[in-house]
Structures are given as C-alpha cells and as structure tokens.
Coordinates of C-alpha atoms in Angstrom, one line a residue:
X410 CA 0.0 0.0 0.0
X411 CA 1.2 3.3 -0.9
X412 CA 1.7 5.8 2.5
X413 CA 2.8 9.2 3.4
X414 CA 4.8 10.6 5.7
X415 CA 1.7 11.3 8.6
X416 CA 0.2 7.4 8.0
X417 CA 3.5 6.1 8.6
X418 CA 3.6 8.2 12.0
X419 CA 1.0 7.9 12.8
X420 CA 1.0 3.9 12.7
X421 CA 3.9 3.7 14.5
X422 CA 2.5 6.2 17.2
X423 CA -0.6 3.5 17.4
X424 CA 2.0 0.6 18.0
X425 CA 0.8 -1.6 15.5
X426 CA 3.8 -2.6 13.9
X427 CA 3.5 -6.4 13.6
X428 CA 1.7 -6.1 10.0
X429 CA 2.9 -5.5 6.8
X430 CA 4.2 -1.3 5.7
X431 CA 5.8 -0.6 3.2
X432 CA 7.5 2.6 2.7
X433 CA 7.6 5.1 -0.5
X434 CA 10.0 8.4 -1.2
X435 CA 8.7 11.6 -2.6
X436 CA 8.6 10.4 -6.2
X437 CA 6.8 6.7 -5.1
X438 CA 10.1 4.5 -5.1
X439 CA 9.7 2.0 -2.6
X440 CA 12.1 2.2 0.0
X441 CA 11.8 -0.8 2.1
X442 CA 9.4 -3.1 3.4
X443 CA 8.9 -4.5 7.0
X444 CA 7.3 -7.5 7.5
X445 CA 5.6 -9.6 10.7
X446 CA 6.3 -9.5 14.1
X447 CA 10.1 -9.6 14.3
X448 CA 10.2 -6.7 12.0
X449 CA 11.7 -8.7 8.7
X450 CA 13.0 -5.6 6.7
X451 CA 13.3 -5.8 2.9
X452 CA 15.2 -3.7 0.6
X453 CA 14.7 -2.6 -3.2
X454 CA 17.2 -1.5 -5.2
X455 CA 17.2 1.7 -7.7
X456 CA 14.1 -0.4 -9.9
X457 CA 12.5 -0.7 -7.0
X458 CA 12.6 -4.3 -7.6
X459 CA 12.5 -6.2 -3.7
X460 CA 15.9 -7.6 -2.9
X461 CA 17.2 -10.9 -0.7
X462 CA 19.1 -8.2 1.6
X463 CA 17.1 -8.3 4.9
X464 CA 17.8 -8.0 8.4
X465 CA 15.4 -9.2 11.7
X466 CA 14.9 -6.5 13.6
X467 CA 15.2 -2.9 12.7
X468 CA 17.2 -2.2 15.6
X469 CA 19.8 -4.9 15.2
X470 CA 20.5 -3.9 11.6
X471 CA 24.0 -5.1 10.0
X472 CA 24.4 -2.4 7.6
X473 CA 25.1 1.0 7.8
X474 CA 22.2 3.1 7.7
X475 CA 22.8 5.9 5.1
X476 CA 23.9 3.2 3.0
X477 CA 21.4 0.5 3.3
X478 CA 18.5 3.9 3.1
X479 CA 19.9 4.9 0.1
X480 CA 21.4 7.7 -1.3
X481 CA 19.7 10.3 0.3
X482 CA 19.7 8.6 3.5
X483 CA 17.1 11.0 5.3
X484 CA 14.3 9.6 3.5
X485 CA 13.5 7.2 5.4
X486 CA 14.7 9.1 8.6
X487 CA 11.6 11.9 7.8
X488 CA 9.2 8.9 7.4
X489 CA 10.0 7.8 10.6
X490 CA 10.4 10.2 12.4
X491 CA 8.2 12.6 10.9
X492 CA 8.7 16.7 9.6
X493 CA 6.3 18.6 11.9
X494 CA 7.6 19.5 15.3
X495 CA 4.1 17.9 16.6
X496 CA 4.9 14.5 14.9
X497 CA 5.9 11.3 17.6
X498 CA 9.6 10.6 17.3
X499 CA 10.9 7.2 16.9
X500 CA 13.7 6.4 18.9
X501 CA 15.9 3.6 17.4
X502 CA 17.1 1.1 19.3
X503 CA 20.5 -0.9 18.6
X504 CA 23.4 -3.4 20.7
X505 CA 26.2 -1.4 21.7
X506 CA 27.8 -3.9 24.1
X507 CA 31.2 -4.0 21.9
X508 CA 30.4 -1.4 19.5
X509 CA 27.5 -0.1 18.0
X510 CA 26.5 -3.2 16.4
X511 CA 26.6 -1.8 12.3
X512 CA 29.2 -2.3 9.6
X513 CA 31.7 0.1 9.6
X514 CA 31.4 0.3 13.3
X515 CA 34.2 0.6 15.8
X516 CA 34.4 -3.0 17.8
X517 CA 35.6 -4.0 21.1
X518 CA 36.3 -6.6 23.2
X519 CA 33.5 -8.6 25.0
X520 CA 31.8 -7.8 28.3
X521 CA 34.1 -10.1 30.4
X522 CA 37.4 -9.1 28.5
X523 CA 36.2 -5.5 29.3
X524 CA 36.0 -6.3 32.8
X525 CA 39.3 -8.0 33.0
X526 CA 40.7 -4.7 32.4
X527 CA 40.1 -3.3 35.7
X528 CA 39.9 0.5 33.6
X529 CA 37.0 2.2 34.0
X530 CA 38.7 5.8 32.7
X531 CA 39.0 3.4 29.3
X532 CA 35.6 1.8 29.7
X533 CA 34.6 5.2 29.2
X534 CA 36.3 6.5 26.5
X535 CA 35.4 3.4 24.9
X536 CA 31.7 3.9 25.4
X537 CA 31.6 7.4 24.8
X538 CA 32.8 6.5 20.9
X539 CA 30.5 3.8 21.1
X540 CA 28.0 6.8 21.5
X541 CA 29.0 9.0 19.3
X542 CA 29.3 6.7 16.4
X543 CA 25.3 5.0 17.4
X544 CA 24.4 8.6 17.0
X545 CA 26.0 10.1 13.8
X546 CA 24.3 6.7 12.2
X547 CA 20.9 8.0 13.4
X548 CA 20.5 5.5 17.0
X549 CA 19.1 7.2 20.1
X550 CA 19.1 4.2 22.6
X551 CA 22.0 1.6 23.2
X552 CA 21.2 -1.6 24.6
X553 CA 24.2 -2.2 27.2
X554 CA 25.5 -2.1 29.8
X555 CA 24.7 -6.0 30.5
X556 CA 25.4 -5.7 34.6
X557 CA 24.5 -9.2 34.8
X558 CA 26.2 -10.8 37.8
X559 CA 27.2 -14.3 36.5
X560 CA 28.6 -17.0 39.1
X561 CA 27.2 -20.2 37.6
X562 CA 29.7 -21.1 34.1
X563 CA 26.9 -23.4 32.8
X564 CA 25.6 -20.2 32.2
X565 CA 25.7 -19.6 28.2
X566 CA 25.8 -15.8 27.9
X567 CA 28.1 -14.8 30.6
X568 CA 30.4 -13.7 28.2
X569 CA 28.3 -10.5 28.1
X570 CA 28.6 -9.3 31.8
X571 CA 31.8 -8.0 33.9
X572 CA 31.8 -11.3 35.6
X573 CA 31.4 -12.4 39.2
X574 CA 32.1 -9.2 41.2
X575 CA 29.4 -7.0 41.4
X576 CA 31.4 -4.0 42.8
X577 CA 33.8 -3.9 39.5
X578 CA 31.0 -4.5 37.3
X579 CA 29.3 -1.1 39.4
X580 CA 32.4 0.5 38.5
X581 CA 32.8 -1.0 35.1
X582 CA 29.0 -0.3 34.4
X583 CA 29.0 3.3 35.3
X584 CA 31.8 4.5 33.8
X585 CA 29.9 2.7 30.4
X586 CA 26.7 4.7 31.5
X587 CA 28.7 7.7 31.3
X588 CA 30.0 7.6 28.4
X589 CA 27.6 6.3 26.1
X590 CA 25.6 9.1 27.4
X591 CA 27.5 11.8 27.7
X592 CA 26.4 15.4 26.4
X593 CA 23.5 13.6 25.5
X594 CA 24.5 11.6 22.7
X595 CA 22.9 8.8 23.4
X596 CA 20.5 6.8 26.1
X597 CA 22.7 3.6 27.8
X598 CA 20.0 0.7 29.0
X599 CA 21.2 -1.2 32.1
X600 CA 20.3 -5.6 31.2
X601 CA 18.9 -6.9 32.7
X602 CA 16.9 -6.4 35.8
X603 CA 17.1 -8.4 37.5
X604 CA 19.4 -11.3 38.6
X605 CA 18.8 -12.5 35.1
X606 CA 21.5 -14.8 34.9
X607 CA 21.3 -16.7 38.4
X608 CA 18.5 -18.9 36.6
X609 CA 18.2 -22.5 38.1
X610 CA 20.9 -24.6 36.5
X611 CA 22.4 -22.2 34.0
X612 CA 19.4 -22.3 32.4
X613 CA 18.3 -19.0 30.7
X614 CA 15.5 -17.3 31.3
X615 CA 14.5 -19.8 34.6
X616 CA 13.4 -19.3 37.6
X617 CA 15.9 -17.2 40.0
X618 CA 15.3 -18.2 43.8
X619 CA 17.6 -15.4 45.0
X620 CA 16.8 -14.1 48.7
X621 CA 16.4 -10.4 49.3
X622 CA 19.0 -9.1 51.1
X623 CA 21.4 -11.4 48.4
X624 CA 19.1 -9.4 45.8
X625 CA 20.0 -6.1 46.6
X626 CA 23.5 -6.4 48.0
X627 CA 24.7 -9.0 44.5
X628 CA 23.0 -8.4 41.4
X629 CA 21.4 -5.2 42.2
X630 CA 24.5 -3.7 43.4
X631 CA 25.4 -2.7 39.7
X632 CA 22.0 -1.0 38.5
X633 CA 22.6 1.1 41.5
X634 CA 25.9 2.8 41.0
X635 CA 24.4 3.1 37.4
X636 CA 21.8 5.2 38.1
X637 CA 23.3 7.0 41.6
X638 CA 26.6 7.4 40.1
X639 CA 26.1 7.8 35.8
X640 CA 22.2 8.8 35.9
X641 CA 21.4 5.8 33.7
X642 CA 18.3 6.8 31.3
X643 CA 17.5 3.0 30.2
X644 CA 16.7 -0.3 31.9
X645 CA 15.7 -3.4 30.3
X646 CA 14.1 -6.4 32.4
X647 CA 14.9 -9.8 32.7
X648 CA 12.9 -13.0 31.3
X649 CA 13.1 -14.8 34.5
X650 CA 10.8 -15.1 37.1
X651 CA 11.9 -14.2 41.0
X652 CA 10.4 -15.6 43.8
X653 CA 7.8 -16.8 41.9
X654 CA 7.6 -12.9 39.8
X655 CA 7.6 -12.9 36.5
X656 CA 9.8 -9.5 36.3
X657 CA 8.1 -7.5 33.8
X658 CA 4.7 -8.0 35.0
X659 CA 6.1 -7.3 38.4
X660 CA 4.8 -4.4 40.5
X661 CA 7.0 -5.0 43.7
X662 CA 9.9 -5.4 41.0
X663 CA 9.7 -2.4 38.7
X664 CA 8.1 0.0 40.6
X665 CA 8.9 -1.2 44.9
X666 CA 12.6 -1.8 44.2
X667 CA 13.7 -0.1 41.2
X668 CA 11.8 3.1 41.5
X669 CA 10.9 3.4 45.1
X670 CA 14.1 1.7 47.2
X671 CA 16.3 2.7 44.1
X672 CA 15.5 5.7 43.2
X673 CA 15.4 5.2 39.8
X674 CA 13.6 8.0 36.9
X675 CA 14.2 6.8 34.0
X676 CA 12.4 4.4 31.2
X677 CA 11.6 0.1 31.8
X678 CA 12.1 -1.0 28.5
X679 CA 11.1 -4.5 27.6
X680 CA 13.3 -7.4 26.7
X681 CA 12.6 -8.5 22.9
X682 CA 8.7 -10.5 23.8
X683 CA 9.1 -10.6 27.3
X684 CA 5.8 -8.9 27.6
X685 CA 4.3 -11.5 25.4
X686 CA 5.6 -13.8 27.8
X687 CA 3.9 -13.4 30.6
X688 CA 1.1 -14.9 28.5
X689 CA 3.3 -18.0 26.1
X690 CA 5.8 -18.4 29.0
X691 CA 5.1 -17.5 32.1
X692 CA 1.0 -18.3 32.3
X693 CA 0.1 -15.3 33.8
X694 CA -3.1 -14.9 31.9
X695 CA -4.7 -15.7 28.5
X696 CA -3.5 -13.6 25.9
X697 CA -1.3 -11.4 24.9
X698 CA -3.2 -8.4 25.0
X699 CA -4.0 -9.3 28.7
X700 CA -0.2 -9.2 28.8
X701 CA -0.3 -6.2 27.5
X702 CA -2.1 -4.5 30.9
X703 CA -0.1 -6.3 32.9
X704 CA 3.0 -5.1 32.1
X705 CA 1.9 -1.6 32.0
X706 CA 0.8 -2.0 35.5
X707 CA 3.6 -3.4 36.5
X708 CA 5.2 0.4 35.3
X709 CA 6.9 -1.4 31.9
X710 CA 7.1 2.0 29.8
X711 CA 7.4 0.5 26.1
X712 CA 7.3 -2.7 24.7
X713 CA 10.3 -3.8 22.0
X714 CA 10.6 -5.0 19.3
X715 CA 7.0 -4.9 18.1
X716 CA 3.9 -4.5 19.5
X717 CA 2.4 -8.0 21.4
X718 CA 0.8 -6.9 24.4
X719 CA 1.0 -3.1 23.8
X720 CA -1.3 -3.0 20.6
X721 CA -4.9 -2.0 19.6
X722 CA -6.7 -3.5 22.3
X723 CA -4.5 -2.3 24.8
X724 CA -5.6 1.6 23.7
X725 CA -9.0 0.6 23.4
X726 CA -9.2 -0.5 26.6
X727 CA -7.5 2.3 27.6
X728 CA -10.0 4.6 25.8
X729 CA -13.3 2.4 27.3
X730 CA -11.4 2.9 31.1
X731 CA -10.8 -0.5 31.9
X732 CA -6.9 0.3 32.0
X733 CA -6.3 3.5 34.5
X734 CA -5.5 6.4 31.8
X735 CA -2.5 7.5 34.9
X736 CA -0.5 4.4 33.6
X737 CA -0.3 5.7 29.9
X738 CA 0.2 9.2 31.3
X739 CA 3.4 8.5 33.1
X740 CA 4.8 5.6 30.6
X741 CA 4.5 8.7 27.5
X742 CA 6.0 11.6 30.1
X743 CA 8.8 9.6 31.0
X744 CA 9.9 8.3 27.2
X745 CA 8.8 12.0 25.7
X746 CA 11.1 13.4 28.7
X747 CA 14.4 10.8 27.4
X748 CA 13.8 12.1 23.5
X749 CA 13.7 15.8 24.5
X750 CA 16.9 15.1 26.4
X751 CA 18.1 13.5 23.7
X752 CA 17.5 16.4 21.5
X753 CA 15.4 14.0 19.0
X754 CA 12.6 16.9 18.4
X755 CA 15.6 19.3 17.3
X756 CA 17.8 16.8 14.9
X757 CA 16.7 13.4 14.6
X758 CA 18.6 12.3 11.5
X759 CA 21.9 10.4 10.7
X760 CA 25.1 12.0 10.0
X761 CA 25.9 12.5 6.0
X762 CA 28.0 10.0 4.2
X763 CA 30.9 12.8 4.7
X764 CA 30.7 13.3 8.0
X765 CA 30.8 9.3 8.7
X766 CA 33.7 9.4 6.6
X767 CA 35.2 11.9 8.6
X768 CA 37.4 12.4 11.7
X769 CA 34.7 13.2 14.0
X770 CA 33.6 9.8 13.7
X771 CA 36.5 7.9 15.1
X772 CA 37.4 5.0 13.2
X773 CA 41.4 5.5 14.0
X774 CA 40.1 6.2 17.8
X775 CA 38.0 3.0 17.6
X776 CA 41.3 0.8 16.7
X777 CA 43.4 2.6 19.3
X778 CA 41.3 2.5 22.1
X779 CA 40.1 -1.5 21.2
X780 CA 43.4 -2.3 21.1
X781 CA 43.8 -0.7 24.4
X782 CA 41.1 -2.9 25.9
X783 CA 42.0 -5.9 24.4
X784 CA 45.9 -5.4 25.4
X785 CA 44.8 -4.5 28.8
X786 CA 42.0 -7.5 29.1
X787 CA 44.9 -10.6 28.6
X788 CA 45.4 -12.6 31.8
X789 CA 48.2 -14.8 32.4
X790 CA 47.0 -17.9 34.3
X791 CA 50.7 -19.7 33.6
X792 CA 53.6 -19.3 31.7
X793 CA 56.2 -22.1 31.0
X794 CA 58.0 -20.1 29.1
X795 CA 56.3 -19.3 26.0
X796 CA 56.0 -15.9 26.5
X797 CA 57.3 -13.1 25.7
X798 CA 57.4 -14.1 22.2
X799 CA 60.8 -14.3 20.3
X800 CA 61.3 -12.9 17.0
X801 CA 61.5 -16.5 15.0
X802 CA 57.4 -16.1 15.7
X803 CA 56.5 -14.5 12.6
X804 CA 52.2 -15.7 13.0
X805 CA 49.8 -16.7 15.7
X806 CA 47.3 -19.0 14.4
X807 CA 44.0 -18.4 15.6
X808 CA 41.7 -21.7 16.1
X809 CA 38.2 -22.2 16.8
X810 CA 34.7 -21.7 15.3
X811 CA 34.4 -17.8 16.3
X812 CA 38.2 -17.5 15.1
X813 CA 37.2 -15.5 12.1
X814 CA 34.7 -13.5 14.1
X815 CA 35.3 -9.8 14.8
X816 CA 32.2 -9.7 17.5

C-alpha cells in the first residue's frame, strides 16, 4: 500500500507494527518493506525491484544506515520520524555492548574481557565513541551495559557481563553509563533487571530463587551505582521469574525496588517479547493483550521489538477505562522526557555520508582505544616459558569456530 509521511507516523504512534508497511520516497520509489512481528526488513534497489538483503529487527540492523537507506539517507529518517515538530519521534534502538552493532562500526572486546581490564577511565572513552558513532548513524538508545552478575559457568551468555564481582562490574557499568551518554548523545539501558542470569541450572530465562537481602547487595548492586553514580536513562528487564515474579509484570519489581528503594527516573524497557511472555511463558493470563495491561501496571514503559501486548486492544481499553489512563500518562512523560533530552525533536537524522567518513567519527580512535582494551583484558594464568614471544614467531594461528569472528 502506498503511505505518506503522517500514515507512517502515525502507525507507529498507534503501535501496531507487527503487520505488513511498506515505505515510499517523494517520487513513489519503494524504499523498504517491513514485514511480521520480528520486523523482517526488505530492501529494493534503484528499480525498485525487492531484494534478498534483509535483516530481523530494525534495531539490530547489519548495515550502515545511510547506506542500506539509500542515497539520500534522510528519507527514510523523515518517514519515521516525521517533519512537523508535533509529529511522535521514533527512537531507534540498537546493541552497543562492543560497538554499535553496524558495519563500519568501531568493535571492542566482549563484556568479560572489558572487565578484566580493571579501567573504568578506558571503559569510558570506549563507550563514549561507542556513542557517538550509534548517533551520527541515526540511534538514540543503546542496549548495554549487561550488569548481569554471572557465578554459575553453565551459564551460556556470561560472556556479556563483567563477571562475578558485582562492585567492578558497578564500577565498570558506570563509567559505560557515562560515556555512552555523555552530552546527551545517546540513552545507555542497564540488562537486565534483575538477577537474570542466576536462573536454576544455567538455564536461561529460569526461575531465579535469589533471597532479598542477596538481591540487593549481589545483582542489584550494579544497576545502582548506574543510576546513583552515571544517571542511567534505560533499563531493560529480565525474562526470569523471582520468587515466583515474573519481572516484567512485576509491581513490587519495577516500581517497589527499582523506583521506590532505588531511586530510579528513567524508562523500563522491555526485553525483545518478554511482555508477550507473561502470556506464552510465564502463564500469567490468557493472551497477549491481557499481557499487554499487565506489564503496564507493572510500570513497563514501552514494549520492543514490536507490538504483542502493547497493541490496539491495549488503547482501546485504555479509551473504554478498563486500564487507569495515569498508567499511559506516566509511561509517555517519562519516554517524551528521554527524546527531548536527547535532542530528537531538534535533529533526529543520521550523519551524512561525509561526516561518517570523517574524523569526528572515530574510526582511528576506535582501533586505538580496542586495542587498548584488548591489550589490557589478557590474563596470564601460567607461563612455561612461551611468552614473551621471540622474533622467530613470525604468525599466531588463531583456532576455533568464532576464530574469524570480529564480534
């Protein structure tokens, strides 16, 4: 179907983003086409025939925007975002664990090798490029820091945390925070609340029986120096369930404990279908649209990556009063208050294609300060001799299935 710039809006201001929309330029090229619930996005080339290049998930996108948009780039930016200072402005998500996660991008070592460092002053020079380059491509929100406390190795994505300790990973966590967000390039979200990686025999996404006072003290120990310390702007929940609590249906979870003991002001964003969960998963009621009310009771501001629970029905409900107005009120407040600070309703758009291929963007930065980290991460369990290197070493082969993988 043929759309312009307002339908486009104004369909993603209703939410509804789990059918088929295709979008046009000024002249009626097609642009690109996003498809189902996980957000399959097509491409055409300059025919405007469809091609095979897709990626899942708009916000996880491989390429780099002004190149995958086109050659005008904006286009699809003003679509989205809209060209009338009343229009709603999308706020694109996208990893930034080791680098904003697009081609072209400065990458870094993994969450665990960035711990091993012991540097937060470099942790934050590296996420403050990791900011700046999210932003010049046109991203608002980075999905990190993961201040996941991991002390069970069955566990399969420990890799993406500091590690064990939760008072370097508060220290390594906050000086990410402040960097990715300083001068207010873009919005760091803490992952994920909470205790998300304590699951019942490595398991992800189980059950976490953690008590209390070990809840506070452990795993939320990071999230705490992140937002008393860096002013964190972002948290994500976890998929588990503690003590029984499914966490983003959770009352006494998001709004007891992370707003009320800690203080918090920020946005809850949703894990990718968590809040379709608490129906498919967790069992907590029927559908998904019940789902839906739940986890904007709970005080979950916006649901990613595409509407399940926060949909049609949830804003007629919301329209008929069977869902409290207030909770909509102070869900929109808090996410219009992080795009203002962001400076979205000013400049929303992605850098040119000479300003990426600038200085400003820090390519030559990127590989001094990841080499940096990575030099800085090594730790030397034993050495028989072997090290230091002589000069008859003239390669280092590299085996192993990720052994030809930057990330």
């Amino acid at each position: 179907e043929h759309t312009n710039e307002g339908t486009v809006v104004r369909t993603i201001a209703d939410g509804d983003l789990a059918s088929d929309l295709t979008c046009y330029d000024d002249n009626g090229k097609p642009l690109w086409r996003e498809k189902g619930e996980y957000r399959m996005v097509y491409y055409y080339d300059d025919q405007g025939r469809e091609t095979e290049n897709c990626v899942i998930n708009a916000g996880m996108q491989q390429n780099r925007t002004l190149t995958v948009y086109g050659d005008d780039g904006n286009a699809i930016r003003r679509i989205l975002y809209g060209t009338d200072i009343n229009d709603v402005v999308s706020t694109s998500e996208i990893e930034t664990l080791t680098g904003a996660l697009v081609t072209d991008a400065s990458c870094f070592p993994c969450g665990l090798a960035q711990a091993a460092t012991w540097d937060p002053a470099t942790q934050r020079r590296m996420a403050a490029l990791i900011g700046r380059q999210g932003r010049m491509l046109g991203f608002a929100e980075g999905l990190a820091p993961v201040l996941d406390i991991c002390r069970d190795p069955r566990f399969g994505r420990q890799g993406e945390g500091y590690g064990e300790d939760p008072t370097l990973a508060a220290a390594m966590g906050a000086a990410y925070v402040a960097g990715l967000q300083q001068d207010g390039q873009m919005l760091a979200t803490a992952k994920h609340f909470l205790g998300f990686v304590a699951g019942q025999g490595g398991i992800h996404a189980a059950r976490t029986p953690i008590p209390p006072r070990e809840l506070r003290e452990v795993y939320a120990k990071p999230f705490q120096a992140a937002i008393s310390r860096a002013d964190i702007g972002g948290v994500m929940n976890s998929y588990a369930s503690i003590d029984g609590e499914a966490v983003c249906g959770s009352p006494a979870i998001l709004r007891d404990l992370l707003r009320g003991e800690m203080g918090y002001g920020g946005i809850t964003v949703s894990d990718y279908s968590a809040v379709g969960q608490l129906a498919t998963v967790h069992h907590l009621c029927a559908t998904r649209e019940e789902a839906g009310r739940l986890a904007l009771q709970a005080g979950m501001d916006q649901e990613l990556p595409a509407a399940e629970g926060y949909t049609g029905a949830l804003r007629d409900a919301l329209a008929a009063g069977e869902v409290d107005p207030a909770l909509l009120d102070e869900a929109v407040l808090r996410i219009l208050t992080a795009k203002f600070r962001l400076g979205l309703f000013e400049n929303p758009f992605p850098a040119d294609e000479q300003a990426l291929a600038g200085e400003d963007y820090g390519i030559a930065q990127g590989r001094a300060l990841s080499r940096q980290s990575a030099m800085e991460s090594f730790v030397l369990l034993k050495n028989d001799g072997v090290l230091p290197l002589g000069p008859a070493h003239k390669k280092i082969a590299v085996i192993g299935w990720h052994g030809g993988s930057a990330r």
